[in-house]
Amino acid sequence: MKPLCAVIGHRRSHRRVWHDHVDLRTLCVRCGTPLIRSADKGWRPFVPSDDHPGRISRDAYREQMKRETELHAAGPADPEQWARLLIATFGDAVRGAPANTATLFDRLVVDLRSEPAFAEAIVTGRLDLPARTAVGVACGRLIGATRPLSLQFVDPLARYLLACARSTQPAAPPTSANPLG
């Protein structure tokens, strides 16, 4: 630690802040000391007792953001590629083998048909928040996500799955115009 930091405190880098899945982190611009932002104490030096199994390094954070950017740019226009990116970005390799990309969307549609909110969305063609939440939860469960999928990825996924579900939905039987006849 430099003497200036010892006297007046550390100066955080505004440009290098990242979220480690627990708290915000950065470095002191003067001495390079790792800093952490806690809700009750503000910015302070990171100490070993702050360690948590859910924390990720800055490099891991940057890699995660890179994958999320690729995923956001791709969208589900190419479903198989998008499924691979989704699994690579949010899936957990430790919790088991990721879902097969070829059947990911089919399995999601089958799982979601039993969800009342998504079943209603299939009928009405409207995706409300409960239906989108059901999509995010089902997808997260299927790929073994370590954290909830953010809405920016759930929305295009939900629209794509709704289109798939509506296209495979059996046609309604024709109704007679005359109720008596």
Short mmCIF file of N, CA, C and O in Angstrom, two decimals, residues 27 69 78 81 85 88 106 123 158:
data_model
loop_
_atom_site.label_atom_id
_atom_site.label_comp_id
_atom_site.label_asym_id
_atom_site.label_seq_id
_atom_site.Cartn_x
_atom_site.Cartn_y
_atom_site.Cartn_z
N LEU A 27 -10.17 -2.18 -8.36
CA LEU A 27 -8.81 -2.03 -7.84
C LEU A 27 -8.59 -0.56 -7.50
O LEU A 27 -9.17 0.33 -8.10
N THR A 69 -22.56 -11.19 -24.63
CA THR A 69 -22.65 -10.30 -25.79
C THR A 69 -22.86 -11.11 -27.07
O THR A 69 -23.70 -10.76 -27.91
N ASP A 78 -30.81 -18.68 -35.43
CA ASP A 78 -30.21 -19.99 -35.69
C ASP A 78 -30.32 -20.76 -34.37
O ASP A 78 -29.45 -20.66 -33.51
N GLN A 81 -27.26 -22.92 -32.90
CA GLN A 81 -26.13 -22.09 -32.46
C GLN A 81 -26.49 -21.34 -31.19
O GLN A 81 -25.69 -21.23 -30.27
N LEU A 85 -24.67 -21.43 -27.46
CA LEU A 85 -24.23 -20.24 -26.74
C LEU A 85 -24.92 -20.11 -25.38
O LEU A 85 -24.30 -19.74 -24.39
N ALA A 88 -23.32 -22.61 -23.07
CA ALA A 88 -21.96 -22.20 -22.73
C ALA A 88 -21.97 -21.00 -21.79
O ALA A 88 -21.10 -20.87 -20.93
N ASP A 106 -37.07 -28.46 -28.24
CA ASP A 106 -38.19 -29.40 -28.19
C ASP A 106 -38.50 -29.79 -26.75
O ASP A 106 -39.67 -29.86 -26.35
N VAL A 123 -52.39 -20.29 -26.00
CA VAL A 123 -53.77 -20.05 -26.44
C VAL A 123 -53.99 -18.60 -26.85
O VAL A 123 -54.54 -18.32 -27.91
N ALA A 158 -38.36 -16.86 -25.13
CA ALA A 158 -39.80 -17.06 -24.91
C ALA A 158 -40.57 -16.84 -26.20
O ALA A 158 -41.50 -17.61 -26.52
#
